[in-house]
Coordinates of C-alpha atoms in Angstrom, one line a residue:
M1 CA 133.7 116.9 117.7
M2 CA 133.5 112.9 118.5
K3 CA 135.2 110.4 116.4
T4 CA 132.4 110.0 113.4
L5 CA 132.4 107.1 111.2
F6 CA 129.0 106.4 108.8
L7 CA 128.5 103.5 107.5
Q8 CA 126.5 101.6 104.6
P9 CA 127.1 98.2 106.0
P10 CA 128.5 94.8 104.4
S11 CA 125.8 93.4 102.8
F12 CA 125.6 90.3 100.6
D13 CA 127.6 91.4 96.6
G14 CA 125.5 93.4 94.8
F15 CA 123.3 95.3 97.2
D16 CA 122.5 98.4 96.1
G17 CA 120.9 99.3 99.4
G18 CA 123.3 102.3 100.4
A19 CA 121.9 105.5 101.4
G20 CA 121.1 107.0 97.8
S21 CA 119.0 104.2 96.6
R22 CA 115.1 104.5 96.9
Y23 CA 114.7 101.0 96.5
Q24 CA 117.1 98.4 98.5
A25 CA 117.1 95.2 96.3
K26 CA 120.4 93.5 94.1
R27 CA 119.5 94.8 90.1
E28 CA 119.2 93.5 87.2
I29 CA 122.9 94.6 86.2
R30 CA 125.4 95.6 89.2
S31 CA 124.5 99.4 89.6
F32 CA 125.3 101.5 92.7
W33 CA 123.8 105.0 93.9
F34 CA 126.4 107.4 95.8
P35 CA 125.7 107.0 99.7
T36 CA 124.6 111.0 99.5
W37 CA 122.4 110.5 102.6
L38 CA 125.2 109.7 104.3
A39 CA 127.2 111.8 102.8
Q40 CA 125.0 114.9 103.1
P41 CA 125.1 114.8 107.3
A42 CA 129.1 113.6 106.8
A43 CA 129.7 117.0 105.8
L44 CA 129.0 119.2 108.7
I45 CA 131.3 117.7 110.9
P46 CA 134.0 117.7 110.3
G47 CA 137.1 114.4 110.8
S48 CA 134.2 112.4 109.9
K49 CA 134.7 109.3 107.2
L50 CA 132.1 107.3 105.5
I51 CA 132.6 103.8 104.7
D52 CA 130.6 103.2 101.7
A53 CA 131.0 99.4 102.0
P54 CA 128.8 97.1 99.5
P55 CA 130.3 99.2 96.3
A56 CA 133.5 99.2 97.7
N57 CA 133.4 95.3 98.5
L58 CA 134.2 95.2 102.0
G59 CA 132.9 93.5 104.8
M60 CA 133.7 93.6 108.6
A61 CA 137.2 92.7 108.4
D62 CA 137.9 95.8 107.1
V63 CA 134.6 98.0 108.6
L64 CA 136.3 96.7 112.5
P65 CA 139.3 98.9 112.8
H66 CA 137.6 102.0 112.2
S67 CA 134.7 101.1 114.4
N68 CA 136.8 100.6 117.2
A69 CA 138.7 104.1 116.4
A70 CA 135.6 105.6 116.3
E71 CA 133.2 107.3 118.9
L72 CA 130.4 107.1 117.3
V73 CA 128.8 105.1 114.7
I74 CA 126.1 106.0 112.1
I75 CA 123.9 103.3 110.2
H76 CA 122.0 103.8 107.6
T77 CA 119.5 101.3 107.2
S78 CA 115.8 100.6 104.9
T79 CA 113.4 97.9 105.9
P80 CA 114.9 95.3 103.4
S81 CA 118.3 95.1 105.0
F82 CA 117.9 96.4 108.5
A83 CA 117.5 92.2 110.1
N84 CA 121.8 92.7 108.3
D85 CA 122.2 96.5 110.2
V86 CA 121.4 95.5 113.5
K87 CA 123.7 92.7 113.5
V88 CA 126.9 94.5 111.7
A89 CA 126.2 97.0 115.3
A90 CA 126.1 94.4 117.6
A91 CA 129.8 93.1 115.7
I92 CA 130.1 96.6 115.9
K93 CA 129.2 96.8 120.3
A94 CA 131.3 93.5 120.9
S95 CA 134.7 95.1 119.7
N96 CA 133.7 98.8 120.9
P97 CA 131.2 98.7 123.6
R98 CA 132.1 102.5 124.5
V99 CA 130.4 103.4 121.1
I100 CA 127.6 105.3 120.5
I101 CA 125.4 103.7 117.8
G102 CA 122.4 105.6 115.9
M103 CA 120.7 104.3 112.6
I104 CA 119.6 106.8 110.2
G105 CA 116.6 105.9 106.7
A106 CA 113.7 105.9 106.3
K107 CA 112.9 102.7 107.9
V108 CA 113.8 103.9 111.0
A109 CA 112.2 107.7 111.1
V110 CA 108.7 105.9 110.3
Q111 CA 109.5 102.9 112.8
A112 CA 112.0 104.7 115.1
K113 CA 109.9 102.5 118.1
E114 CA 109.8 99.3 116.5
S115 CA 113.1 99.6 115.9
L116 CA 115.1 100.4 119.0
E117 CA 113.1 97.0 120.3
Q118 CA 114.6 94.8 118.1
G119 CA 117.9 96.8 117.6
A120 CA 119.4 96.2 120.9
P121 CA 122.9 96.7 120.1
V122 CA 121.1 100.0 118.6
D123 CA 121.7 103.3 121.3
F124 CA 119.6 105.8 119.5
V125 CA 117.6 106.5 115.7
A126 CA 117.0 109.9 114.4
R127 CA 113.5 110.6 112.4
N128 CA 112.6 113.0 109.6
E129 CA 115.5 115.2 108.0
F130 CA 118.4 114.2 110.3
D131 CA 121.8 115.8 109.0
F132 CA 121.7 118.7 112.3
T133 CA 120.2 115.8 114.5
I134 CA 123.5 114.2 113.7
K135 CA 125.8 117.1 113.8
E136 CA 124.3 118.2 117.4
I137 CA 125.1 114.2 118.6
A138 CA 128.7 114.8 117.2
E139 CA 129.5 118.2 119.6
G140 CA 128.2 115.9 122.5
R141 CA 124.9 116.9 123.3
A142 CA 122.7 115.8 125.9
F143 CA 120.4 113.5 123.9
A144 CA 117.3 115.0 126.3
E145 CA 118.6 118.2 124.0
V146 CA 118.0 116.9 120.3
D147 CA 115.2 117.4 118.6
G148 CA 114.1 114.4 116.3
I149 CA 115.5 111.2 118.3
S150 CA 114.2 108.0 119.8
Y151 CA 116.2 106.3 122.1
R152 CA 116.6 104.4 125.6
D153 CA 117.1 106.6 129.1
E154 CA 118.8 104.9 131.6
T155 CA 116.3 103.3 132.9
G156 CA 115.8 101.2 129.6
A157 CA 112.6 102.8 128.9
I158 CA 112.2 104.6 125.1
V159 CA 111.9 108.0 124.7
H160 CA 110.5 110.6 122.2
N161 CA 112.1 113.6 121.8
K162 CA 110.1 116.1 119.8
D163 CA 110.4 116.4 115.8
R164 CA 113.1 118.8 114.4
T165 CA 112.0 121.9 112.2
I166 CA 111.9 121.1 108.8
L167 CA 115.0 122.6 106.9
E168 CA 114.2 124.9 104.6
D169 CA 117.8 127.3 104.3
M170 CA 119.2 124.4 101.8
D171 CA 122.2 126.2 101.0
S172 CA 123.2 125.9 104.5
L173 CA 123.9 122.2 103.8
P174 CA 127.3 121.8 102.4
F175 CA 128.7 119.9 99.0
V176 CA 128.7 116.2 99.3
S177 CA 131.3 115.9 96.8
D178 CA 133.3 117.6 99.5
V179 CA 133.0 113.7 101.1
Y180 CA 132.5 111.6 97.8
K181 CA 136.4 113.4 97.6
R182 CA 137.5 112.3 100.7
D183 CA 136.2 109.0 100.7
L184 CA 135.0 107.1 97.9
R185 CA 136.1 106.1 94.5
M186 CA 133.4 107.5 91.7
E187 CA 134.4 104.5 89.7
D188 CA 132.7 102.0 92.2
Y189 CA 129.4 103.6 91.4
F190 CA 128.1 102.8 88.3
I191 CA 124.0 102.9 86.9
G192 CA 123.5 101.2 83.6
Y193 CA 121.9 103.9 81.4
L194 CA 123.9 106.8 82.6
L195 CA 127.4 107.7 80.7
H196 CA 130.4 106.0 83.5
P197 CA 132.1 107.3 85.5
Y198 CA 129.2 109.9 87.2
V199 CA 129.0 111.9 89.9
S200 CA 125.3 112.7 91.4
L201 CA 123.7 114.4 93.6
Y202 CA 120.4 116.8 95.3
T203 CA 119.8 119.6 94.5
G204 CA 116.5 120.6 96.9
R205 CA 114.5 117.5 98.8
G206 CA 110.7 116.8 98.2
C207 CA 108.2 115.9 95.9
K208 CA 104.8 117.5 94.9
S209 CA 103.5 114.6 93.7
R210 CA 101.4 112.1 95.7
C211 CA 102.6 109.1 95.0
T212 CA 101.6 106.5 96.9
F213 CA 103.8 104.0 96.7
C214 CA 107.5 106.2 96.8
L215 CA 109.3 106.4 99.8
W216 CA 111.6 109.6 100.8
P217 CA 108.6 111.9 100.0
Q218 CA 106.5 109.9 102.4
T219 CA 109.1 109.5 105.3
V220 CA 111.6 111.8 105.0
G221 CA 111.9 114.8 102.6
G222 CA 108.1 115.5 102.4
H223 CA 105.7 117.1 99.5
R224 CA 106.8 120.7 99.9
Y225 CA 110.3 120.7 96.7
R226 CA 113.0 122.9 98.9
T227 CA 115.5 124.0 96.8
R228 CA 119.3 125.1 96.8
S229 CA 119.5 128.0 94.7
V230 CA 120.9 128.1 91.5
E231 CA 124.7 130.3 92.2
H232 CA 124.6 127.5 95.8
V233 CA 124.0 124.3 92.9
I234 CA 126.4 126.1 90.2
A235 CA 129.1 126.9 92.7
E236 CA 129.2 122.8 93.7
V237 CA 129.1 122.1 90.3
R238 CA 132.2 123.9 89.2
Q239 CA 133.9 122.2 92.0
I240 CA 132.7 118.8 91.4
K241 CA 134.2 119.2 87.6
R242 CA 138.1 120.5 89.2
D243 CA 137.5 117.9 91.8
F244 CA 136.1 114.6 89.2
P245 CA 138.3 115.7 85.8
Q246 CA 137.0 111.5 84.9
M247 CA 133.0 112.5 85.4
K248 CA 131.5 111.9 82.3
E249 CA 128.4 113.0 83.5
L250 CA 126.1 114.9 86.3
F251 CA 122.9 113.1 87.6
F252 CA 120.9 115.8 89.3
D253 CA 119.0 113.0 91.8
D254 CA 116.0 115.5 93.6
D255 CA 112.7 113.6 93.4
T256 CA 111.3 115.6 90.0
F257 CA 113.9 117.7 89.4
T258 CA 111.7 119.3 86.6
D259 CA 108.7 120.5 89.6
N260 CA 110.1 123.7 89.0
L261 CA 110.7 124.3 85.7
P262 CA 112.0 128.1 85.5
R263 CA 114.8 126.6 88.0
A264 CA 115.0 123.8 86.3
E265 CA 115.5 125.8 83.0
A266 CA 117.6 128.3 85.3
I267 CA 120.2 125.8 86.5
A268 CA 120.8 124.0 82.8
R269 CA 121.5 127.5 81.3
E270 CA 123.9 127.2 83.2
L271 CA 125.6 124.0 83.1
G272 CA 125.4 124.8 79.2
K273 CA 127.8 127.5 80.0
L274 CA 130.2 124.5 81.6
G275 CA 130.2 122.3 79.3
V276 CA 128.1 119.2 81.6
T277 CA 126.9 116.3 80.6
W278 CA 123.9 115.9 82.7
S279 CA 120.6 113.9 83.6
C280 CA 118.1 114.3 86.0
N281 CA 114.9 112.8 87.6
A282 CA 111.5 114.0 85.7
K283 CA 107.7 113.3 85.8
A284 CA 106.2 113.0 82.0
N285 CA 104.1 116.4 81.5
V286 CA 107.7 118.9 81.3
P287 CA 106.5 120.6 78.2
R288 CA 108.4 120.7 75.3
D289 CA 109.7 124.2 75.2
T290 CA 111.4 123.5 78.4
L291 CA 112.6 120.2 77.0
K292 CA 113.9 121.7 74.5
V293 CA 115.7 124.5 77.1
L294 CA 117.5 121.7 79.1
R295 CA 118.7 119.9 75.4
E296 CA 120.0 122.7 74.1
N297 CA 122.7 123.1 77.6
G298 CA 123.5 119.8 78.1
L299 CA 120.8 117.5 79.2
R300 CA 121.7 113.6 77.9
L301 CA 118.3 111.7 79.4
L302 CA 115.6 112.1 81.2
L303 CA 114.8 109.2 84.4
V304 CA 111.5 108.9 84.3
G305 CA 108.5 107.1 86.5
Y306 CA 105.4 105.9 84.5
E307 CA 105.3 103.1 86.0
S308 CA 101.9 101.5 84.1
G309 CA 100.1 102.3 81.1
N310 CA 96.8 101.6 82.9
Q311 CA 95.1 104.7 83.4
Q312 CA 93.2 103.7 86.3
I313 CA 96.1 102.3 87.5
L314 CA 97.6 105.8 88.0
H315 CA 94.8 107.1 89.4
N316 CA 94.8 104.3 92.1
I317 CA 98.3 105.3 93.0
K318 CA 97.8 108.9 92.6
K319 CA 100.1 109.6 90.0
G320 CA 98.5 113.0 88.6
M321 CA 99.3 111.8 84.9
R322 CA 97.2 111.8 82.1
I323 CA 98.3 108.1 79.5
E324 CA 98.0 111.0 76.3
V325 CA 100.7 113.6 78.7
A326 CA 103.0 111.0 79.3
R327 CA 102.5 109.5 75.6
Q328 CA 103.3 113.7 74.3
F329 CA 106.3 114.2 76.8
T330 CA 108.3 111.0 75.3
K331 CA 107.5 112.1 71.7
D332 CA 109.0 115.2 72.5
C333 CA 112.1 114.1 74.1
H334 CA 112.3 110.9 70.9
D335 CA 112.1 115.0 69.1
L336 CA 114.1 116.4 70.4
G337 CA 117.7 113.7 71.3
I338 CA 116.2 113.3 74.9
K339 CA 116.9 109.6 75.7
I340 CA 114.6 107.8 78.6
H341 CA 115.3 105.3 81.2
G342 CA 111.5 104.6 81.6
T343 CA 110.7 103.2 85.1
F344 CA 107.5 100.7 85.2
I345 CA 106.0 99.0 88.6
L346 CA 104.2 95.4 88.7
G347 CA 101.5 94.6 91.1
L348 CA 100.1 98.2 92.3
P349 CA 96.4 98.1 93.1
G350 CA 94.4 97.8 90.8
E351 CA 96.7 95.4 88.6
T352 CA 95.3 91.5 86.0
Q353 CA 96.6 90.0 83.5
E354 CA 94.4 92.1 81.8
T355 CA 96.8 95.7 83.0
I356 CA 99.9 94.1 82.5
R357 CA 99.8 93.7 78.6
E358 CA 98.4 96.7 78.1
T359 CA 101.8 98.0 80.2
I360 CA 104.1 96.4 78.3
Q361 CA 102.4 97.6 74.6
F362 CA 102.6 100.8 76.4
A363 CA 106.1 100.6 76.9
K364 CA 107.0 99.3 73.4
D365 CA 104.6 102.3 71.7
I366 CA 106.4 104.5 74.1
N367 CA 109.9 103.0 73.0
P368 CA 111.9 104.8 75.7
H369 CA 116.2 103.6 75.2
T370 CA 116.1 101.6 78.1
I371 CA 113.4 100.3 80.8
Q372 CA 113.6 98.8 84.7
V373 CA 110.4 96.8 85.5
S374 CA 110.3 97.3 89.3
L375 CA 107.7 94.8 92.3
A376 CA 105.7 96.8 94.1
A377 CA 106.7 97.4 97.1
P378 CA 105.0 98.1 100.6
Y379 CA 107.3 100.1 102.3
P380 CA 105.8 101.3 106.0
G381 CA 105.1 105.2 106.2
T382 CA 103.6 104.8 102.8
F383 CA 99.5 105.1 101.9
L384 CA 100.3 101.9 100.1
Y385 CA 101.9 100.2 103.0
D386 CA 98.4 101.0 104.8
Q387 CA 96.0 100.6 102.0
A388 CA 97.5 96.5 101.1
V389 CA 97.5 96.0 105.3
E390 CA 94.0 97.3 105.4
N391 CA 93.3 95.4 102.5
G392 CA 94.8 92.1 103.2
W393 CA 96.6 92.5 100.5
L394 CA 100.0 92.2 102.6
D395 CA 100.5 89.4 104.6
I396 CA 102.6 91.0 107.6
A397 CA 104.0 87.7 108.9
N398 CA 105.4 87.3 105.6
A399 CA 106.1 91.1 104.3
E400 CA 109.5 90.1 103.3
L401 CA 111.4 92.6 100.6
I402 CA 113.7 90.7 99.3
D403 CA 115.1 86.8 99.6
D404 CA 118.0 85.9 101.1
H405 CA 119.9 86.8 98.0
G406 CA 118.9 90.5 97.8
I407 CA 116.3 89.8 94.9
Q408 CA 113.2 91.5 94.1
I409 CA 109.9 89.2 95.6
A410 CA 106.2 90.3 94.8
P411 CA 105.2 90.9 98.8
L412 CA 101.5 91.8 97.1
H413 CA 99.2 89.6 95.8
Y414 CA 95.4 90.3 95.0
P415 CA 91.7 88.0 94.3
N416 CA 92.3 87.6 90.9
L417 CA 96.2 87.6 90.5
S418 CA 98.7 85.9 92.5
H419 CA 102.1 86.7 94.2
T420 CA 104.2 84.3 91.0
E421 CA 101.9 86.0 88.5
I422 CA 103.3 89.4 89.8
F423 CA 106.8 88.2 89.6
E424 CA 106.7 86.5 86.1
G425 CA 105.0 89.3 85.4
V426 CA 109.1 91.5 85.1
E427 CA 110.1 88.5 83.2
V428 CA 108.2 88.7 80.8
F429 CA 108.0 92.5 80.3
Y430 CA 112.0 92.3 79.7
R431 CA 111.5 90.0 76.7
K432 CA 108.9 91.0 75.2
F433 CA 110.9 95.6 75.6
Y434 CA 113.8 94.2 74.5
F435 CA 113.5 90.8 72.3
R436 CA 112.2 93.1 69.6
A437 CA 114.1 93.4 66.0
P438 CA 113.9 97.0 66.4
K439 CA 115.3 97.1 69.7
I440 CA 118.1 95.2 69.3
M441 CA 119.4 96.6 66.3
S442 CA 118.9 99.8 68.1
I443 CA 121.1 98.1 70.7
L444 CA 124.0 96.3 67.9
N445 CA 124.2 99.8 66.5
E446 CA 124.5 101.2 69.3
M447 CA 127.8 98.8 70.2
V448 CA 129.1 99.1 66.9
R449 CA 129.8 102.6 66.7
S450 CA 131.3 102.3 70.2
P451 CA 133.7 99.7 71.3
Q452 CA 133.0 101.0 75.1
M453 CA 129.6 100.5 74.8
M454 CA 130.2 97.3 73.0
K455 CA 132.2 96.2 76.6
R456 CA 128.9 97.7 78.3
R457 CA 126.0 95.9 76.9
L458 CA 128.3 92.3 76.9
R459 CA 128.4 92.7 79.7
E460 CA 125.4 93.8 81.3
G461 CA 124.0 91.1 78.4
V462 CA 125.7 88.6 81.3
E463 CA 124.9 90.5 84.0
F464 CA 121.1 90.4 83.1
Y465 CA 121.1 87.1 82.3
Q466 CA 122.7 85.9 85.7
F467 CA 119.9 88.1 87.1
L468 CA 117.2 85.8 85.3
R469 CA 118.6 82.8 86.7
E470 CA 118.8 84.3 90.5
R471 CA 115.3 84.5 89.8
H472 CA 114.1 81.9 89.0
A473 CA 116.2 79.8 92.4
A474 CA 114.1 82.6 93.6

């Protein structure tokens, strides 16, 4: 087996662009997801090492001793970080010319040819699901014999091998938590709405929904929800409890954990026996009876993508959600004591100043515990990207998703709504949602009851204002 380094490259301060991030950018408050998409193949290769540079605040001087000792380096990349990641690959190759460098991630999965043309130091890229692809390369198999990669042959021509068969037996994947324990410091991973320290993992891949903007199902995971068995999930949870006794919360990062309700309830009942506090991604259509089962068995919070308060926009993005269903779901969560972190997106197709106001009012009406407001990001490989190019909403020559500091910018524009209006809508949204007397009182009450929460919210407040200042400078 080749000596293999898995790397999330150094980047600018606070860049949450790692192999667990759904959109890559600097957050409103300092946040980092566990690099699950790197940890999974790393768990298949004995003796490998995973370095997640941004959360650990590591630079190239820290990385190079490890890459110099490696025979194979696997870099996770993304559309926003690709140019920087190629520079990192070049530095690694200059210091260790014999090393083989491969890239994984949604960007190279859908733009294999372009990525190799623009990434001279990169020897191959992996398309689709890449766990066993990387394992076969680490075993020393010739590139020509490995399904699911694109590479340069001895003449320099780019070769695309046939696609790898989609993984069906999800229990064949080893526990990512073994890699977390071996190579990561869990306290480096922080998400504002989760208890700290937390651990996150996947219990399945794929999402049945067809949201036109969503990255992973359209590039790597697919639209069938392929799941690990309940027994396999619970075995890993038992191990996490033993290896990370300081964990306060477990987060299931499946695109939509509630896509399979009977299975979600079965996992919840086992978690209840273990006394685990947990949270997950969910769609705003979970029946009250299921919510009750989840809540009675340790569910604390749901991460819910509402996206918009305008029904036509939800139709435009194929969300498969009715506003009235989302309202009832949210009311049920409030009644049962389940907290919600609601996420919204400004600048989706059909957006106007009126729909922005409508979405802000919707958010205030349903009143999630916390919110996140993002700008519509047309990632290559998504329906939204193709739609934006076809309709002239995206200027390909200036299609960056973040600025030089990692702050999200508004790449889309419409005949009646400019980049600037969409960009400025984010700050208006945050101010109108949080700067309300009831919301301020709720936050203050939370702080008064918990010294830890007091310290945390004060820090987050400072970071939030710094973020707004940086947005103004963008």
